[in-house]
CSV table of C-alpha atoms in Angstrom, one decimal:
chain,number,residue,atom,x,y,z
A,124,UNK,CA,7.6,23.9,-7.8
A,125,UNK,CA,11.1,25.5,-7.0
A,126,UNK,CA,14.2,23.7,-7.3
A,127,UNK,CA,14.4,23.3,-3.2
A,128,UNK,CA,10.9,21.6,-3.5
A,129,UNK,CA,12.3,18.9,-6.2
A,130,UNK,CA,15.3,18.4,-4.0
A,131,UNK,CA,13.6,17.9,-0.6
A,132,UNK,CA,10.9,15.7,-2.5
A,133,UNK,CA,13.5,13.5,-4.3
A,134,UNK,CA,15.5,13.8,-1.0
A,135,UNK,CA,12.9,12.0,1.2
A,136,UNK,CA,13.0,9.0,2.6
A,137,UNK,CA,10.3,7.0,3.5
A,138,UNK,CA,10.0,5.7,7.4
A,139,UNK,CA,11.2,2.4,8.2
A,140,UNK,CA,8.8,2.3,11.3
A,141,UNK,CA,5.0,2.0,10.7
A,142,UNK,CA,5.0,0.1,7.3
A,143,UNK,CA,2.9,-2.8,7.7
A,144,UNK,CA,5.0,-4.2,5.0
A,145,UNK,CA,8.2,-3.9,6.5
A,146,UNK,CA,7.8,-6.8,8.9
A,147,UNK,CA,9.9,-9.8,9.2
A,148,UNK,CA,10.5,-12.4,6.1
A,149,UNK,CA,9.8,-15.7,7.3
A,150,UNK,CA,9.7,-18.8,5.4
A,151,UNK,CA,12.6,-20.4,3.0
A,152,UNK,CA,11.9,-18.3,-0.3
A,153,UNK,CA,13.4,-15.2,1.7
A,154,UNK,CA,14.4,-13.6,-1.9
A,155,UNK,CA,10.9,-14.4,-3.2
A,156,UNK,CA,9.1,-12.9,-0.1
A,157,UNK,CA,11.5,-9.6,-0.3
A,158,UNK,CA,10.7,-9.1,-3.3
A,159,UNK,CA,7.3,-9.5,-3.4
A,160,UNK,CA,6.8,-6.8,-0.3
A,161,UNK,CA,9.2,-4.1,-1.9
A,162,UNK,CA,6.2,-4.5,-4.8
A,163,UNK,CA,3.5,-4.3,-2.4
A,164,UNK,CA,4.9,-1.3,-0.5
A,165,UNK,CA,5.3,0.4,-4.0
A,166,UNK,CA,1.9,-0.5,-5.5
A,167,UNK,CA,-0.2,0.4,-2.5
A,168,UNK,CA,1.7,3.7,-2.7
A,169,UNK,CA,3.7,3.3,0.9
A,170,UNK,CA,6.9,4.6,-1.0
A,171,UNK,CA,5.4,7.2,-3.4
A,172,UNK,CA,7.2,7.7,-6.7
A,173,UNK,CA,10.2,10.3,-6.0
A,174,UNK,CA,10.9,9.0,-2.7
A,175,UNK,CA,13.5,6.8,-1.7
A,176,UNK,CA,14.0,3.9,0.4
A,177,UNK,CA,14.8,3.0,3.8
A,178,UNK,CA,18.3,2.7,4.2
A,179,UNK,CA,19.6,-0.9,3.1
A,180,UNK,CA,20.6,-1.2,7.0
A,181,UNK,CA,17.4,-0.2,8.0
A,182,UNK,CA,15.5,-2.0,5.8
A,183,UNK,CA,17.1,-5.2,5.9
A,184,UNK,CA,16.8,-5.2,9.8
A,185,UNK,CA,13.5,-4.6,9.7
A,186,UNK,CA,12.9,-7.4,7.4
A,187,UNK,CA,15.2,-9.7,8.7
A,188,UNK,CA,16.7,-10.3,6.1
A,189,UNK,CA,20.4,-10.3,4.8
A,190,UNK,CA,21.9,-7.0,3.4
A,191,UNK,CA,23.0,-9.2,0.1
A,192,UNK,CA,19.1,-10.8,-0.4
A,193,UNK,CA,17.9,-7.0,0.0
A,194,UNK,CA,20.4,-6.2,-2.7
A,195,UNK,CA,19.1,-8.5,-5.2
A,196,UNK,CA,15.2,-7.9,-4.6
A,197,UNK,CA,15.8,-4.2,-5.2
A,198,UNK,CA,17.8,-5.3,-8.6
A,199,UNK,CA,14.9,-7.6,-9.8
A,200,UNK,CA,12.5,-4.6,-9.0
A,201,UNK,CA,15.4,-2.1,-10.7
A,202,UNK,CA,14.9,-4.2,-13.8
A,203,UNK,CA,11.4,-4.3,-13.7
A,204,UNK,CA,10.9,-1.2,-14.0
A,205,UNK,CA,9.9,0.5,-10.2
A,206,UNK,CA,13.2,1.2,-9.0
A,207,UNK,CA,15.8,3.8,-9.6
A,208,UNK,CA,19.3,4.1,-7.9
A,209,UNK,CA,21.5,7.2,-8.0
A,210,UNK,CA,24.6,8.3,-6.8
A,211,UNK,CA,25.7,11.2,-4.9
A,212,UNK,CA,25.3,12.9,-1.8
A,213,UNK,CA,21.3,12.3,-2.2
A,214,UNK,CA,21.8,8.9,-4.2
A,215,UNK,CA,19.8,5.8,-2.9
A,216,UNK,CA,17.4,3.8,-4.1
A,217,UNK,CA,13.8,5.7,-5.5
A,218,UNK,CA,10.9,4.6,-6.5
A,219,UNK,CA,10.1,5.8,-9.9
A,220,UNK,CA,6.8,3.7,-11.4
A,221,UNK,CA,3.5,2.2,-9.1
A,222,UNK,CA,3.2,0.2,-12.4
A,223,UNK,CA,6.4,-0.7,-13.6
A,224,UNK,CA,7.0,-2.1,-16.6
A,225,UNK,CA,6.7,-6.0,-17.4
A,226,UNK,CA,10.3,-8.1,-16.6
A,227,UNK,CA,11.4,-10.1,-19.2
A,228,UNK,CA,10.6,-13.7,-19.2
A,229,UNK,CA,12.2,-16.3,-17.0
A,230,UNK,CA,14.3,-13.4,-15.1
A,231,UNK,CA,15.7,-15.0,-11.5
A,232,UNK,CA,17.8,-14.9,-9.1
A,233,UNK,CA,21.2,-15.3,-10.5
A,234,UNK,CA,22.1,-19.1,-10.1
A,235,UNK,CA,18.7,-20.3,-9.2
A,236,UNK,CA,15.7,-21.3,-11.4
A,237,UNK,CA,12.8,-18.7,-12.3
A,238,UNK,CA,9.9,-19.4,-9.7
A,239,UNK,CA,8.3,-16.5,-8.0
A,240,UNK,CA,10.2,-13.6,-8.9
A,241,UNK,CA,8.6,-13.1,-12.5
A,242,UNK,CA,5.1,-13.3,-10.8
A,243,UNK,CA,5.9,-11.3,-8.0
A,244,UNK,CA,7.2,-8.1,-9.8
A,245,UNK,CA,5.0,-8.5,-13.1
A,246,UNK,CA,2.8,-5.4,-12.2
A,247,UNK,CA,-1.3,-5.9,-12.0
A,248,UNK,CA,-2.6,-5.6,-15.5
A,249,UNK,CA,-4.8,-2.4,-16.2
A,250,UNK,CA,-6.5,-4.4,-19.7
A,251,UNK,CA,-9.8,-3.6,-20.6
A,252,UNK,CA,-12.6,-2.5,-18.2
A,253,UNK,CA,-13.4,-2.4,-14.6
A,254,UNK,CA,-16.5,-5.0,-15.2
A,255,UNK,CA,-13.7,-7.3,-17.1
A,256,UNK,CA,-11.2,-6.9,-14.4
A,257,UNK,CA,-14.1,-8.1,-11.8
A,258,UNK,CA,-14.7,-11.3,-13.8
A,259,UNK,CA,-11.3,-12.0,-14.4
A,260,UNK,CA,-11.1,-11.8,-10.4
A,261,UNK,CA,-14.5,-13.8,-9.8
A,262,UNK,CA,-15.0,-15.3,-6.9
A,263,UNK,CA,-11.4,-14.0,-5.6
A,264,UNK,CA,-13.6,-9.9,-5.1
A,265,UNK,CA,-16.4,-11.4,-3.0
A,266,UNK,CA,-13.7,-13.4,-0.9
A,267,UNK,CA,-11.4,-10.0,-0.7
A,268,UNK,CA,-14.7,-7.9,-0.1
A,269,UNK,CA,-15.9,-10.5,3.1
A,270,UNK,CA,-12.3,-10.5,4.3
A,271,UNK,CA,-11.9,-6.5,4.0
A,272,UNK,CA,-15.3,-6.6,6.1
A,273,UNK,CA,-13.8,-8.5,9.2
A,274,UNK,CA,-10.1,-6.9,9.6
A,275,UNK,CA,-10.6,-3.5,8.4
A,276,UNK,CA,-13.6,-2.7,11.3
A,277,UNK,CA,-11.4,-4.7,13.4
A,278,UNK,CA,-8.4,-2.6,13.2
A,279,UNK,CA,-10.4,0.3,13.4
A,280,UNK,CA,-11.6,-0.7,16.4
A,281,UNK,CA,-8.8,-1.9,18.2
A,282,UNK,CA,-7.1,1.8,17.2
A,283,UNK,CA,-9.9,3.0,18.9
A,284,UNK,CA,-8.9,1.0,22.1
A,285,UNK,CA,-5.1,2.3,22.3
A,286,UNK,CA,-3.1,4.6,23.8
A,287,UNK,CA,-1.8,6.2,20.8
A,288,UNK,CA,1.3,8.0,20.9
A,289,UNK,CA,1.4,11.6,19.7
A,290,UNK,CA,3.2,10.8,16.5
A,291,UNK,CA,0.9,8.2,15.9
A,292,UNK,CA,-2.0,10.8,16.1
A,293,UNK,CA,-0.8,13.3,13.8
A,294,UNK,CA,0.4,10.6,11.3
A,295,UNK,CA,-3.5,9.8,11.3
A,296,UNK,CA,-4.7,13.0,10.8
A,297,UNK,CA,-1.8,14.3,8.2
A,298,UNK,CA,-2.9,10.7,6.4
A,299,UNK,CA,-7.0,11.9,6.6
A,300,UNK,CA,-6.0,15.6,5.1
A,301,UNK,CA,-4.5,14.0,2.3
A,302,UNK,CA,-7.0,11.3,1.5
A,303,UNK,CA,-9.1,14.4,0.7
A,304,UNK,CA,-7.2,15.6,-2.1
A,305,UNK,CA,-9.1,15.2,-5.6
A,306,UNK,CA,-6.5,14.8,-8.1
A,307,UNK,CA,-7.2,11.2,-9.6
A,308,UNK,CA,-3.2,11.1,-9.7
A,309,UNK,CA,-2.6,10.7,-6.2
A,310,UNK,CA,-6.6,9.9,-4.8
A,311,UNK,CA,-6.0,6.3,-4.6
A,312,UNK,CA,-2.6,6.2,-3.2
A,313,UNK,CA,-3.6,8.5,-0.6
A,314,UNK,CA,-6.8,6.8,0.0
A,315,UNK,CA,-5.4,3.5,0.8
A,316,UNK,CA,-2.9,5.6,3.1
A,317,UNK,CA,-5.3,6.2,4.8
A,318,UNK,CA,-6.2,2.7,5.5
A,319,UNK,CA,-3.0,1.6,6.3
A,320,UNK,CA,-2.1,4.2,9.1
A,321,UNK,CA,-5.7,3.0,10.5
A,322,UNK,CA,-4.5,-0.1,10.5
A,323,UNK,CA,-1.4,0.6,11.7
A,324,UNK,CA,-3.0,2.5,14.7
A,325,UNK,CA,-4.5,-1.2,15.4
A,326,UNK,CA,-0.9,-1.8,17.0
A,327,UNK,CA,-1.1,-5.4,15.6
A,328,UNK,CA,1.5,-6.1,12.2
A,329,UNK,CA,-0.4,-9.0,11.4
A,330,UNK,CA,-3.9,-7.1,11.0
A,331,UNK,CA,-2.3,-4.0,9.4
A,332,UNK,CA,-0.5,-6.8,6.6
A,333,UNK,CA,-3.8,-7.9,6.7
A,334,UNK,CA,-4.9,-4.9,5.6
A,335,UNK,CA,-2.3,-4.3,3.1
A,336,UNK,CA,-3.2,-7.9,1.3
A,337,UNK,CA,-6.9,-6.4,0.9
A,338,UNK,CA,-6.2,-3.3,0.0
A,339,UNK,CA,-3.5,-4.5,-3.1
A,340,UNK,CA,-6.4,-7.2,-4.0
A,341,UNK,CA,-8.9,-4.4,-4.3
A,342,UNK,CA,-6.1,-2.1,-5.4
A,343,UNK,CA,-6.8,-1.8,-9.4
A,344,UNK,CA,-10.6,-1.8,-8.9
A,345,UNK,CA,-10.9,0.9,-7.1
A,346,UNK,CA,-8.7,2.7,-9.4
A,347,UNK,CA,-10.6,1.4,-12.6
A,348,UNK,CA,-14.3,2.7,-11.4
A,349,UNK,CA,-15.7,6.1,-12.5
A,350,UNK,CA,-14.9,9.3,-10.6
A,351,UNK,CA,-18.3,10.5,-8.6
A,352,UNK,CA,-17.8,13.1,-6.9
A,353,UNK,CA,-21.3,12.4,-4.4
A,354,UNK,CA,-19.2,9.0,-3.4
A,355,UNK,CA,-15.7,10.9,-3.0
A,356,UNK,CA,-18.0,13.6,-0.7
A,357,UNK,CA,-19.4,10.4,1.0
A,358,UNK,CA,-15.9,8.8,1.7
A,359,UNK,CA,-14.4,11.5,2.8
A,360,UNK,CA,-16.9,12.3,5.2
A,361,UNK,CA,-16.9,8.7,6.7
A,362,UNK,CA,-13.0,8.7,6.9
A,363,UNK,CA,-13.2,11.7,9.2
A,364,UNK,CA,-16.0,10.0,11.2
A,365,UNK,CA,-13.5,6.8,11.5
A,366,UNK,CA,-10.6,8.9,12.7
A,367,UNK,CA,-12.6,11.2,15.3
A,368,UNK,CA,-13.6,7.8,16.6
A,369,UNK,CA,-10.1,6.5,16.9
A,370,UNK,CA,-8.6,9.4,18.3
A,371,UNK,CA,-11.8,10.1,20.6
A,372,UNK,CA,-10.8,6.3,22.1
A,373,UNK,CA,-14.6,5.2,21.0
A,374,UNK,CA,-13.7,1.3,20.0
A,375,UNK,CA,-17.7,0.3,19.2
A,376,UNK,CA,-18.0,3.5,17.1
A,377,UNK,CA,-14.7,2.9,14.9
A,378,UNK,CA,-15.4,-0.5,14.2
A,379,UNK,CA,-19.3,0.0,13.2
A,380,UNK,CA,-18.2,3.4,11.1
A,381,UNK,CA,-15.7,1.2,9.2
A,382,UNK,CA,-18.1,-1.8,8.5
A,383,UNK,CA,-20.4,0.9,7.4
A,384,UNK,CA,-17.6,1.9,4.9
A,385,UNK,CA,-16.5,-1.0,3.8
A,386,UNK,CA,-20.2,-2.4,3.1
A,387,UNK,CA,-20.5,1.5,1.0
A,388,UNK,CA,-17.4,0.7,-0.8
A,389,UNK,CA,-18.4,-3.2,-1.9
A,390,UNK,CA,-21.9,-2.0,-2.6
A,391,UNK,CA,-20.6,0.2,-5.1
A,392,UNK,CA,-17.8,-2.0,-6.7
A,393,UNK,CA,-20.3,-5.2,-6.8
A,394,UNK,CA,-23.1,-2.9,-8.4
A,395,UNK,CA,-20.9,-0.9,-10.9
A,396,UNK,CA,-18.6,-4.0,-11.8
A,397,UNK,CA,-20.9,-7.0,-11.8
């Protein structure tokens, strides 16, 4: 990669608009909440590593959220491990771990007592094997698996049903082109992407955070279970069917190819992992 390459790629932002997880904070632990969605974003691969994020203006209007309570979420995620800032003419804030590294114990918000912020930025444990990460989840996967089942067709479907917008579109397809890439680096991130611009194309911010919640449950199984290369073949295959359908405006065949996706992608966790 040239120089120019590692300068645009460290150079670019990611969009404020479109991020399921950039919706409003609301409840009274807004520090706990703002942090815990900066982590999400990250983990589910929304903000890749190398890029940077919104502008704090941006961001914190999007949030709703003040510019000071953005400022310390990114400094308990800085700490952790997942954050980077830089000065300069291309300084900002850029993501530079998925997985972060473990915050030190009893870490808050200065003058307040440790609650949720140790729990919210202590990235997902990748201990032992997939089958041992599916009983430590127990009855939590079939829940997450049922709920994936009902929102993700959903979304699909009510994609299907819109008007999209020509930016919209393309986002969808430059999103599918990706999710096709094999490199077990970026696969995952680029597969749950994929989901997320799906939902996204649903219109709705409380099915696409819907979606975002499943897809960080499921998150390190799906990245714990063996490579097979029939099953990447297969998914790729029925995420092309699912987009066609959205962008051909066919609602009944979105939703039914999605459900037929999501009941692929549980058969194969449940009978590899349990």
């Amino acid at each position: 990669m040239s120089s120019d390459a590692v300068t645009a790629k460290q150079g670019r932002e990611s969009p404020v608009v479109a991020m399921p997880l950039w919706r409003p904070v609301r409840g009274g632990n807004a520090f706990e909440i703002t942090v815990s969605r900066l982590a999400q974003a990250i983990k589910l691969g929304l903000v890749a590593e190398g890029e940077r994020l919104p502008a704090e203006r941006e961001l914190a209007e999007k949030l709703q959220v003040s510019r000071v309570t953005l400022r310390e979420a990114i400094r308990a995620l800085r700490e952790a491990g997942y954050l980077e800032s830089r000065r300069g003419r291309t300084g900002g804030t850029f993501v530079v771990s998925r997985a972060g590294t473990p915050p030190v114990a009893g870490r808050s918000r200065p003058g307040r007592k440790s609650t949720a912020p140790v729990a919210a930025v202590t990235p997902l444990a990748r201990r032992g094997t997939a089958a041992d990460l599916a009983r430590e989840m127990g009855d939590t996967l079939h829940d997450a698996l049922d709920f994936r089942r009902v929102v993700e067709p959903g979304a699909a479907g009510l994609g299907a049903s819109r008007a999209l917008a020509a930016a919209d579109r393309q986002h969808l397809v430059a999103c599918l082109t990706d999710s096709r890439g094999r490199d077990p680096a970026t696969r995952r991130v680029a597969d749950s992407r994929l989901h997320l611009a799906i939902a996204g194309a649903s219109g709705s911010p409380s099915l696409a955070a819907a979606v975002a919640d499943v897809q960080l449950t499921l998150d390190r199984l799906l990245a714990a279970i063996p490579v097979i290369k029939r099953n990447l073949d297969h998914s790729d295959a029925q995420h092309t069917r699912i987009v066609d359908a959205i962008l051909a405006g066919d609602p009944a065949a979105a939703r039914s190819l999605m459900e037929e996706h999501c009941d692929g992608t549980a058969e194969l966790l449940l009978g590899l992992l349990t």
